[in-house]
Short mmCIF file of C-alpha atoms and ligand atoms in Angstrom, two decimals:
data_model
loop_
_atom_site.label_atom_id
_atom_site.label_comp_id
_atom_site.label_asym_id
_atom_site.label_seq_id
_atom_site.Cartn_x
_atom_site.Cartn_y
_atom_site.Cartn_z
CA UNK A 164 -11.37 -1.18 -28.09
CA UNK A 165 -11.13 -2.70 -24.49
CA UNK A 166 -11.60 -6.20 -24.94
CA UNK A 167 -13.38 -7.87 -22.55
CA UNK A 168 -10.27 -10.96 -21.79
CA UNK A 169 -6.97 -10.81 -23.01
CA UNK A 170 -6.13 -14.30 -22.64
CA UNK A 171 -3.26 -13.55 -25.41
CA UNK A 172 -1.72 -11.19 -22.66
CA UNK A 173 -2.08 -13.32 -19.78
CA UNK A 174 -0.06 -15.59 -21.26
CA UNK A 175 2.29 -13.37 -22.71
CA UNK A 176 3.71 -12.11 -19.62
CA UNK A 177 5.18 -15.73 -18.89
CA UNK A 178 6.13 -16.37 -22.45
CA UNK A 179 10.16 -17.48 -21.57
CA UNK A 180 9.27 -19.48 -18.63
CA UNK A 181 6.10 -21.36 -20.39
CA UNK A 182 7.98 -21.99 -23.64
CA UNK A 183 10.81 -23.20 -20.98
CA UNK A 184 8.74 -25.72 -19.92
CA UNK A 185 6.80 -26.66 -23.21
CA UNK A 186 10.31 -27.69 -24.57
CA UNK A 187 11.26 -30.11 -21.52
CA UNK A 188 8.19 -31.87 -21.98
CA UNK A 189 8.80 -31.60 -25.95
CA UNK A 190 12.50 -33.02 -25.24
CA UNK A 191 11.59 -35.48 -22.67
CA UNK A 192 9.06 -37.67 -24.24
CA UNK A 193 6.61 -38.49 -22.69
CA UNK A 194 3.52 -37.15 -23.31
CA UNK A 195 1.06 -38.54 -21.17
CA UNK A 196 0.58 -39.28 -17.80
CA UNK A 197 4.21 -38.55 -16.73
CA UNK A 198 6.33 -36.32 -14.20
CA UNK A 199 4.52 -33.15 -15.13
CA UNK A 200 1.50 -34.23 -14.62
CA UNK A 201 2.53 -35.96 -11.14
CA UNK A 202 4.47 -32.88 -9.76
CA UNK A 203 1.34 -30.13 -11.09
CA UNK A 204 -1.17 -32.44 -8.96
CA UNK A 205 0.82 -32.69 -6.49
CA UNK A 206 1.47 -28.60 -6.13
CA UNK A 207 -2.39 -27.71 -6.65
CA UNK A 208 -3.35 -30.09 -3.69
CA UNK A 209 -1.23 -28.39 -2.29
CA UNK A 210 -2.19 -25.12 -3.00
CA UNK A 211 -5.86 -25.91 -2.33
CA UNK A 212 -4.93 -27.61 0.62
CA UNK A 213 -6.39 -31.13 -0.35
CA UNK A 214 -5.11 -34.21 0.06
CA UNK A 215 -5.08 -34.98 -3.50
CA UNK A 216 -5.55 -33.69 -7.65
CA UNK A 217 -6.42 -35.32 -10.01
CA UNK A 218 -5.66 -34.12 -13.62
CA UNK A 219 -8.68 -34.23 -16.18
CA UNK A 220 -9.64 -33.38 -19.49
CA UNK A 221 -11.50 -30.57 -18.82
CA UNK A 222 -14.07 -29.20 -15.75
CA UNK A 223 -17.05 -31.20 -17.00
CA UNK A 224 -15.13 -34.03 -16.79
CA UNK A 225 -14.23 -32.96 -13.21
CA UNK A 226 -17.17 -33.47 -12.35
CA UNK A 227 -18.51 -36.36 -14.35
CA UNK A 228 -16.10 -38.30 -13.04
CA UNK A 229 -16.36 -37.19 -9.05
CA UNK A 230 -19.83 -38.26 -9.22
CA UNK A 231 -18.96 -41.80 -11.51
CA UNK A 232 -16.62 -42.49 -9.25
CA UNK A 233 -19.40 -42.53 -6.03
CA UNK A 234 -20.90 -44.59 -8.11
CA UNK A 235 -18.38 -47.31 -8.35
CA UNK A 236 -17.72 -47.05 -4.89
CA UNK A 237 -21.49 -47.85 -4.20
CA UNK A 238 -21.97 -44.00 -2.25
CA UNK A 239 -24.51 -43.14 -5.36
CA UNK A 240 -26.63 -44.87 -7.94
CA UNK A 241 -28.74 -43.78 -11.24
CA UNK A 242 -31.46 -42.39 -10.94
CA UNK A 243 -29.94 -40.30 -7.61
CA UNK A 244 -30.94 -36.35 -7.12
CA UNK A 245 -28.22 -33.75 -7.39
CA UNK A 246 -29.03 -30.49 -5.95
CA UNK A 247 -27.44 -27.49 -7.97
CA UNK A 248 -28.29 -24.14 -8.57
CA UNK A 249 -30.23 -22.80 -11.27
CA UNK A 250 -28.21 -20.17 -12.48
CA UNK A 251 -25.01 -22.35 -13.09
CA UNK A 252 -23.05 -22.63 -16.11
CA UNK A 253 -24.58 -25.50 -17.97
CA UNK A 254 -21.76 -27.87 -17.44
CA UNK A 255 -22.40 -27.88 -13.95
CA UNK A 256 -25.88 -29.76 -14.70
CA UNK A 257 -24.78 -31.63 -17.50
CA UNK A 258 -22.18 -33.54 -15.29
CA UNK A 259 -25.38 -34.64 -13.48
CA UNK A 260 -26.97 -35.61 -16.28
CA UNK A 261 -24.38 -37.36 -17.67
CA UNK A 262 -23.53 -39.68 -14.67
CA UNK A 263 -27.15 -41.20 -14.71
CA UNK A 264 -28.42 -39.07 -11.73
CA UNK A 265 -31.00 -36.31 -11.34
CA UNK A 266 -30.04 -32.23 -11.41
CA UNK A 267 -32.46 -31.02 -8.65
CA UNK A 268 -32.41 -26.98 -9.47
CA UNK A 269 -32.28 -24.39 -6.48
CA UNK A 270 -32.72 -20.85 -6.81
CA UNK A 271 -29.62 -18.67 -6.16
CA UNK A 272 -29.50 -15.62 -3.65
CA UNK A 273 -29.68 -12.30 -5.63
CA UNK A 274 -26.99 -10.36 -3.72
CA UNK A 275 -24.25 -13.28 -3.95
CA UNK A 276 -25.70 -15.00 -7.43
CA UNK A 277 -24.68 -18.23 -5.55
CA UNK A 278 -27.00 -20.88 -4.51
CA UNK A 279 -29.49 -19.89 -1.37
CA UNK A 280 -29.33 -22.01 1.37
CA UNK A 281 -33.01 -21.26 2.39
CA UNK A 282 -33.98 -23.07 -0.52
CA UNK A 283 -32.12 -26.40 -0.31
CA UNK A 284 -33.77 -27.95 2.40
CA UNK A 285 -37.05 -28.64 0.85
CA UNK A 286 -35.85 -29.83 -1.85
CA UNK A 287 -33.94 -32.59 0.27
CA UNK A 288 -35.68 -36.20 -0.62
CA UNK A 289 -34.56 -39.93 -0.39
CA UNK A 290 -32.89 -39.93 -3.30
CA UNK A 291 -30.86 -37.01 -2.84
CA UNK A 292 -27.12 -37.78 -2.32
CA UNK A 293 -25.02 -34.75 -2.67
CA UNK A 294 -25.34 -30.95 -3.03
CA UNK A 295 -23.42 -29.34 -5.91
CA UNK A 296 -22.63 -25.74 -4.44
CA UNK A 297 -21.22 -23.48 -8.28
CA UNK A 298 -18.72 -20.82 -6.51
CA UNK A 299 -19.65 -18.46 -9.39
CA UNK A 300 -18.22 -15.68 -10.78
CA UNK A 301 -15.18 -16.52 -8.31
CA UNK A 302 -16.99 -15.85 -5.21
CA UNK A 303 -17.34 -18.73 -2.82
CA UNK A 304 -20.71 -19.97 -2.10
CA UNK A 305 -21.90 -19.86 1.98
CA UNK A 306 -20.49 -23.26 2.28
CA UNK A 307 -20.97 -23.48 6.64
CA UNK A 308 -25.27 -23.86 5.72
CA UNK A 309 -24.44 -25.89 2.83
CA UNK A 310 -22.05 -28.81 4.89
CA UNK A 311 -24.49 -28.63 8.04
CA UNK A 312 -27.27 -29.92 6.05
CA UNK A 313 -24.64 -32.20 4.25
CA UNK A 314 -24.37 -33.50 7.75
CA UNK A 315 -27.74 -33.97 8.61
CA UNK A 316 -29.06 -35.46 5.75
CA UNK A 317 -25.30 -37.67 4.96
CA UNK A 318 -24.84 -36.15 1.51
CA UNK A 319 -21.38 -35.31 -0.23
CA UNK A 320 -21.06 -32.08 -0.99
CA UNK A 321 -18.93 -30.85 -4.37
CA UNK A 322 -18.04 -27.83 -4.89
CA UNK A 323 -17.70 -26.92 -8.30
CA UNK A 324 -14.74 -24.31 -8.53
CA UNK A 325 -13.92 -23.65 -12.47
CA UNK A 326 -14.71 -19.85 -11.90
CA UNK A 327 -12.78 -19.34 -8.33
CA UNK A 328 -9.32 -20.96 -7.98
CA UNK A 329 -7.72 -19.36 -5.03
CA UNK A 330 -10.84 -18.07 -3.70
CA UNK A 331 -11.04 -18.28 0.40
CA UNK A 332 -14.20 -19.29 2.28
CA UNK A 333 -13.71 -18.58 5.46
CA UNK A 334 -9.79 -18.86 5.55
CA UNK A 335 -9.67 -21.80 3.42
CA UNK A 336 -9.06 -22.79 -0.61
CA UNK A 337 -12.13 -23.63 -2.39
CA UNK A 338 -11.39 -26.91 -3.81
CA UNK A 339 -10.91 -27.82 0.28
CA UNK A 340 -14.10 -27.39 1.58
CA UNK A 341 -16.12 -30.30 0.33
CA UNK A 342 -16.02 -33.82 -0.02
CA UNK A 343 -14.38 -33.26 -3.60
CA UNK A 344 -14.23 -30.11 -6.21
CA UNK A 345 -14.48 -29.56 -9.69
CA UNK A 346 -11.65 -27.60 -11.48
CA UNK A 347 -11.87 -25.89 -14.84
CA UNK A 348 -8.45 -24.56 -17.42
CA UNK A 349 -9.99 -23.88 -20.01
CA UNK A 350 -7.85 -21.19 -21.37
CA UNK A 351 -10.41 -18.61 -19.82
CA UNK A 352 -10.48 -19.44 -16.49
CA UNK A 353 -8.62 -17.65 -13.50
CA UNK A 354 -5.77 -20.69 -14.51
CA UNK A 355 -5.89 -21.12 -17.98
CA UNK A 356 -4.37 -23.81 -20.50
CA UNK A 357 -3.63 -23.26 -23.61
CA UNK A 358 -6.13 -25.50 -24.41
CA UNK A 359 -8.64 -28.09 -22.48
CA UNK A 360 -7.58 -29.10 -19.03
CA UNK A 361 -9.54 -30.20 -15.62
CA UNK A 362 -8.35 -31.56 -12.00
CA UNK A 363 -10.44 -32.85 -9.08
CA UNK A 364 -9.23 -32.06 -5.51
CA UNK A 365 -10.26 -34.75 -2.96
CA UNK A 366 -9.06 -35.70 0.73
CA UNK A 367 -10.68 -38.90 0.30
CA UNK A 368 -8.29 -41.34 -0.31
CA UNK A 369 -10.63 -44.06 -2.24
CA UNK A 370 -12.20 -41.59 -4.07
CA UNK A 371 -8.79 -40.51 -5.49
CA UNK A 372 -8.05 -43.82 -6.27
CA UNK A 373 -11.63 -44.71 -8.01
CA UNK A 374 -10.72 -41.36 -9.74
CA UNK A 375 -7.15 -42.16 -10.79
CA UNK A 376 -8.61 -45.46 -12.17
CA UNK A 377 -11.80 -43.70 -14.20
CA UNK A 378 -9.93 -40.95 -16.07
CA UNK A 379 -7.60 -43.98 -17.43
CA UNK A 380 -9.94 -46.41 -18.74
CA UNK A 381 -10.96 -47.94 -15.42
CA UNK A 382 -7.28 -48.97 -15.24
CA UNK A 383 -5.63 -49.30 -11.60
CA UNK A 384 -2.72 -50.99 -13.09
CA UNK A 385 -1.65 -50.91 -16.90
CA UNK A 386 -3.67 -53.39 -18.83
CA UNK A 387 -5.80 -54.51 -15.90
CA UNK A 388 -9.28 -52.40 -15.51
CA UNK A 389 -11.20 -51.85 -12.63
CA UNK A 390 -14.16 -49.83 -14.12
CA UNK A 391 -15.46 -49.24 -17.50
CA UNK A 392 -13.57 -46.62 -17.86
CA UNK A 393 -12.94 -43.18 -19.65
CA UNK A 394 -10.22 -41.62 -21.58
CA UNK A 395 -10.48 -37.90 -19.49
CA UNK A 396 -6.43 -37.21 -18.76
CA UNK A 397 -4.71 -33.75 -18.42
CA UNK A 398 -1.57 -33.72 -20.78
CA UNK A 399 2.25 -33.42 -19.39
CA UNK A 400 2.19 -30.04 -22.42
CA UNK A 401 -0.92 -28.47 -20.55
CA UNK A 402 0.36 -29.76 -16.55
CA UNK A 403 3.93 -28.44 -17.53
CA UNK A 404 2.40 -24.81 -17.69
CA UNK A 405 -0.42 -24.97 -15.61
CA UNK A 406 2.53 -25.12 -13.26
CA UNK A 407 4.10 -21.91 -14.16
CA UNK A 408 1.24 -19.93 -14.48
CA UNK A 409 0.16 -22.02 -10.76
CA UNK A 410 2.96 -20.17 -9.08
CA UNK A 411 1.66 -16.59 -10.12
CA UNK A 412 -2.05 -17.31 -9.82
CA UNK A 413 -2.26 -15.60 -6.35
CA UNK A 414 -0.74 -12.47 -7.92
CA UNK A 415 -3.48 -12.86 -10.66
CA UNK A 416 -6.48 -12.97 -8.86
CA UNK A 417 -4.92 -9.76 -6.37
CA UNK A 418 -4.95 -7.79 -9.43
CA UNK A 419 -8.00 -9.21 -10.60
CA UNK A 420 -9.27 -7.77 -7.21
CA UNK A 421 -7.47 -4.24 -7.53
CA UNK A 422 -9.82 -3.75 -10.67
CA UNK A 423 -12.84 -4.80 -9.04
CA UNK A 424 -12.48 -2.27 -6.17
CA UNK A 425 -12.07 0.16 -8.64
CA UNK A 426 -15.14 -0.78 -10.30
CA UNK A 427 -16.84 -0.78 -6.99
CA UNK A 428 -15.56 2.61 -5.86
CA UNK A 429 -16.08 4.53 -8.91
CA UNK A 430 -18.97 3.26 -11.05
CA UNK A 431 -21.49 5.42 -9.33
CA UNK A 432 -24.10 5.18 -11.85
CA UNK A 433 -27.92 4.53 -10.77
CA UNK A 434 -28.74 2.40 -14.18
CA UNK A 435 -26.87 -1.21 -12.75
CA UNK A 436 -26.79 -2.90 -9.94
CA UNK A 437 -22.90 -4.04 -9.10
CA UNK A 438 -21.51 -6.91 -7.34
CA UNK A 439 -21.16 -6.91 -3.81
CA UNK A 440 -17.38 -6.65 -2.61
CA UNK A 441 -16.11 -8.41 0.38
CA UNK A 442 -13.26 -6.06 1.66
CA UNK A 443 -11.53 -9.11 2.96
CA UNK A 444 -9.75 -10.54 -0.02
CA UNK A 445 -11.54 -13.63 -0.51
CA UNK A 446 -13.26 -13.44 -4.47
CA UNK A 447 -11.06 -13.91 -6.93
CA UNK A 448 -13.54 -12.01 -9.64
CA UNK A 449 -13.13 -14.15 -12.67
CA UNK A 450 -15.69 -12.09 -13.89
CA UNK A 451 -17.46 -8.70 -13.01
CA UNK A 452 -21.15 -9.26 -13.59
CA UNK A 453 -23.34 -5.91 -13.32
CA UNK A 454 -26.94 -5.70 -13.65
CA UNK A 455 -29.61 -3.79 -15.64
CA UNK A 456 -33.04 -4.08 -16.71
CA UNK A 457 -32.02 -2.69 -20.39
CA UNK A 458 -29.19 -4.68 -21.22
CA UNK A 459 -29.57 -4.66 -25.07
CA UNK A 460 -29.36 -0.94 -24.64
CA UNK A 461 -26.20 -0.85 -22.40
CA UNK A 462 -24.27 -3.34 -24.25
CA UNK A 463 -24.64 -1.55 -27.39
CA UNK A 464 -23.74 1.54 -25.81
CA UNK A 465 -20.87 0.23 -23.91
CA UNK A 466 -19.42 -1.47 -27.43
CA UNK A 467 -20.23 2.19 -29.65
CA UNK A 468 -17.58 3.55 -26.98
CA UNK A 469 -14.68 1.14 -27.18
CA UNK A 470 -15.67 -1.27 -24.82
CA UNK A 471 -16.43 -5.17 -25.12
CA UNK A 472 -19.15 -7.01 -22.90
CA UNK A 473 -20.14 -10.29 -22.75
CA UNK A 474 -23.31 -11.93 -21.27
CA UNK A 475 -22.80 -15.06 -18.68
CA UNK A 476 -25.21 -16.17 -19.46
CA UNK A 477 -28.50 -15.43 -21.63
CA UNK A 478 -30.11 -18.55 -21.60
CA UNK A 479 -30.93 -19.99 -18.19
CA UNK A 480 -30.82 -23.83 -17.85
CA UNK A 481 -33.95 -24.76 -17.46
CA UNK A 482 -34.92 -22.85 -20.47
CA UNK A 483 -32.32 -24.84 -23.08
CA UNK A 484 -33.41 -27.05 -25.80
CA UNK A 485 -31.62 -29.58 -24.03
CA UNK A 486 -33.16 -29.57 -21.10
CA UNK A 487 -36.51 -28.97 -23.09
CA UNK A 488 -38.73 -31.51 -20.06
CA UNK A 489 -37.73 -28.57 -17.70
CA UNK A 490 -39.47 -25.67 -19.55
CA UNK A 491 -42.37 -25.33 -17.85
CA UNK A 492 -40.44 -24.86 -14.48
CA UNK A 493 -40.01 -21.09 -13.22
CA UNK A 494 -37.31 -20.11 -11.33
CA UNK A 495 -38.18 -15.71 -11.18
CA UNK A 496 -34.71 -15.37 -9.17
CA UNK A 497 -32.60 -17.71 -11.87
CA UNK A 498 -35.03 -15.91 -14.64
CA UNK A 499 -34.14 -11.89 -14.32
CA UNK A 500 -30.69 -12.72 -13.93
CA UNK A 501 -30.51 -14.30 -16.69
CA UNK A 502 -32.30 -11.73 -18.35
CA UNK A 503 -30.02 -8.62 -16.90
CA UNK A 504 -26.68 -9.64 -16.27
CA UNK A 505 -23.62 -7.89 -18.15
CA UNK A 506 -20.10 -8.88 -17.54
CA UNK A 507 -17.73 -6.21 -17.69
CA UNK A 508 -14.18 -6.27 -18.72
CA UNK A 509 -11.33 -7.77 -16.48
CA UNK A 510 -8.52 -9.49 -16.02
CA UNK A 511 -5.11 -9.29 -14.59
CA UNK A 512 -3.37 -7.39 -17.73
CA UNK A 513 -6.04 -4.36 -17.64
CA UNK A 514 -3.90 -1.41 -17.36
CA UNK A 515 -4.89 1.50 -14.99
CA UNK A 516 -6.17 3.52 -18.02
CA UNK A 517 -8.15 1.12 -19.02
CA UNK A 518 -9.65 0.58 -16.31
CA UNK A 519 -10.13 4.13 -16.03
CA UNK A 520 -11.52 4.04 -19.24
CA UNK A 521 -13.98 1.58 -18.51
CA UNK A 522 -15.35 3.61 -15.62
CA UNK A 523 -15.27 6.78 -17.27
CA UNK A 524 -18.03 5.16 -20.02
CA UNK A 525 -19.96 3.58 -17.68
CA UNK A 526 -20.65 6.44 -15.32
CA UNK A 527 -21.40 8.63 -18.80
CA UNK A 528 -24.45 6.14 -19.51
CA UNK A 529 -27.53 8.17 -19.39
C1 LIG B 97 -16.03 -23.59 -17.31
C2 LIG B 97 -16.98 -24.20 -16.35
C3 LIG B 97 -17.17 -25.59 -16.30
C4 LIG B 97 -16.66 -26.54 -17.33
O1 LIG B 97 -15.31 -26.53 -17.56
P1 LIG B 97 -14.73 -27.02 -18.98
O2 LIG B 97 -13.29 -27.16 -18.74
O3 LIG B 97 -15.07 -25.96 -19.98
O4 LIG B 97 -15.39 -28.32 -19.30
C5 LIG B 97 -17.95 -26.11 -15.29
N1 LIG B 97 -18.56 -25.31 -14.41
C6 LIG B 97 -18.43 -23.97 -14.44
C7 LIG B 97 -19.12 -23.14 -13.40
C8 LIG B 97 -17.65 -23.37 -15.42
O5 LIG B 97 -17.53 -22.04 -15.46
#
C-alpha cells in the first residue's frame, strides 16, 4: 500500500539531529517560553522575510489571535465582516467566528481553488475590515488584486498560510505579503511538529507586541496583564525541532514539487481534472488535489490497487452542522469541489517507484 503521508518518514530522516535537540531542551529546563522558542521565531521571520513570529498553539490560534489582537488595538470590533473563501479548511472560518466578527464567504476560482478576486468586491460593506486570502493546497492566492482592494477600501489583509510555507508569490514568502499570516505545524503540514504548534508572521511592530501579550495571558510583563488574555504558546520541545526540520524545509517542498511534475507530466488520463502547475517553482504542493465527477468510484478503485486517497474536504463550510444558519446559502463553485476533489499521495519521502506506481494506476482507470 502507498500511503497517502508518511509523516513517520518525514521525520525519520532527521531522527539524530531532532532527538539532538529534544535532549537540550530536556537537559536545559526550561520548558516554556525560553531560548528555543526565541531563536525558532526569530529564524522563520526570517525565512518568511517578516519582521516578526510569533509562536502559537496551533494555526487556529494563529489566527484567532491576529484578529483579537486588532481588536485590542481598536483596528476591529465584534460584530466586524471577514471576507474568506468558501472552500477553506474550516479553521480558517472558525478563527472568525471565534474572535466575535463575521466570516463573509467568497467563491474560489476553479483553476487555482483559491479565492476569486472578481468576487470580493461586492461583497465589500462598512463593516468589512480585512480579507482573509487561504493559500490552499500550498499554492499562493493572487495576492496583487487582493492588497489593491485592501488599499482602497483600508482593510488588513491575512493571509492564512498553514498549507504553503515556503511558497513564493511573486518572488516573495507567503507569510510576507500581508498585514499578518497564519501558520499551521500540525504534524501534517509542509513543517510539521510532533504535535500541535502555530506562529504568526507580522511586520507590524504593535501588532507583534498585542500578539506577544495575547498568547500569554494578556501579559506584557510577568504578573502584570494587558488583555484578557489566552494561554496559546508554542513549546521550547516543539520550537527546538521545528528548527531542524526549518533548515531542510526548502529541500522538502523541491521534492514535494519533483512529484507533482511527475504527476502533471504523466497522468494522462481523461477521467480527472489535475492541478494546474506553475513551471516557476513557486507551490509548495502540500497536497495534490485531482478532480472527478465519480469520486466514490475512483477512490475505491485507487485503494483495491495499493493506493491511499484522502478527500480535503467533503463537507463544504457552509454546509456543517456548525454553521447550520448558513445552509440555505449556495456557493455552485465551493459546492462541486467539494463534491469531486481527491487528494492524491505525496510527500517528500515518496520514492521514484512509488511515484511511478501511483501513475501507473491512475492512468489504468477506465
Ligand atoms: C491546518 C489548517 C489550519 C489550522 O491549523 P491547526 O494547527 O490544525 O489549528 C488553518 N487553516 C488551514 C487552511 C489549515 O490547513
Amino acid at each position: 500500500m502507498i500511503s497517502f503521508l508518511d509523516v513517520k518518514g518525514i521525520n525519520a530522516q532527521y531522527r539524530t539531529e531532532i532527538l539532538e535537540a529534544m535532549t537540550r531542551v530536556f537537559d536545559q529546563g526550561t520548558y516554556i517560553l525560553g531560548k528555543e522558542v526565541e531563536l525558532f521565531e526569530q529564524e522563520f521571520a526570517a525565512y518568511c522575510g517578516s519582521r516578526h513570529a510569533i509562536g502559537v498553539a496551533n494555526g487556529l490560534d494563529a489566527l484567532i489571535l491576529i484578529l483579537q489582537a486588532y481588536k485590542e488595538l481598536g483596528v476591529m470590533a465584534d460584530g466586524d465582516e471577514v471576507i474568506v473563501p468558501a472552500n477553506t479548511y474550516i479553521a480558517s472560518i472558525l478563527a472568525i467566528s471565534k474572535a466575535g466578527m463575521v466570516p463573509i464567504l467568497v467563491e474560489p476560482d476553479i483553476k487555482t481553488y483559491n479565492i476569486d478576486p472578481l468576487y470580493i468586491e461586492q461583497k465589500i460593506t462598512q463593516r468589512t475590515k480585512a480579507i482573509l486570502p487561504v493559500h490552499l493546497y500550498g499554492r499562493p492566492a493572487d495576492m496583487d488584486p487582493v492588497l489593491a482592494l485592501a488599499r482602497k477600501y483600508n482593510l488588513k489583509v491575512i493571509e492564512d498560510a498553514a498549507q504553503a510555507h515556503g511558497a513564493f508569490y511573486k518572488g516573495k514568502r507567503v507569510g510576507s505579503l500581508g498585514d499578518a499570516a497564519g501558520f499551521s505545524f500540525y504534524p501534517g503540514k509542509n513543517l510539521g511538529a510532533v504535535g500541535d504548534g502555530g506562529a504568526v508572521t507580522t511586520s507590524d511592530d504593535a501588532l507583534a507586541d498585542a500578539i506577544k501579550a495575547l498568547r500569554n495571558y494578556g501579559s506584557h510583563k510577568k504578573y502584570y496583564n494587558l488583555y484578557k488574555g489566552y494561554n496559546s504558546r508554542l513549546d521550547e520541545l516543539q520550537a527546538a525541532l521545528l528548527r531542524v526540520k526549518l533548515r531542510h524545509l526548502d529541500d522538502e517542498n523541491q521534492r514535494r514539487n519533483a512529484v507533482a511534475s511527475r504527476y502533471s507530466q504523466e497522468i494522462v488520463t481523461a477521467h480527472i481534472v489535475k492541478p494546474e502547475m506553475r513551471v516557476d517553482g513557486s507551490q509548495v504542493w502540500h497536497l495534490y488535489v485531482v478532480r472527478t465527477s465519480e469520486r466514490e468510484r475512483f477512490q475505491k478503485y485507487l485503494l483495491d490497487n495499493g493506493v491511499q486517497t484522502v478527500i480535503h474536504y467533503p463537507v463544504a463550510p457552509h454546509h456543517q452542522p456548525a454553521y447550520k444558519e448558513w445552509h440555505a446559502m449556495k456557493f455552485p463553485v465551493s459546492e462541486m469541489i467539494h463534491r469531486e476533489v481527491l487528494s492524491l499521495p505525496i510527500s517528500p519521502v515518496m520514492t521514484g517507484d512509488q511515484v511511478s506506481e501511483v501513475i501507473k494506476v491512475v492512468n489504468a482507470y477506465a
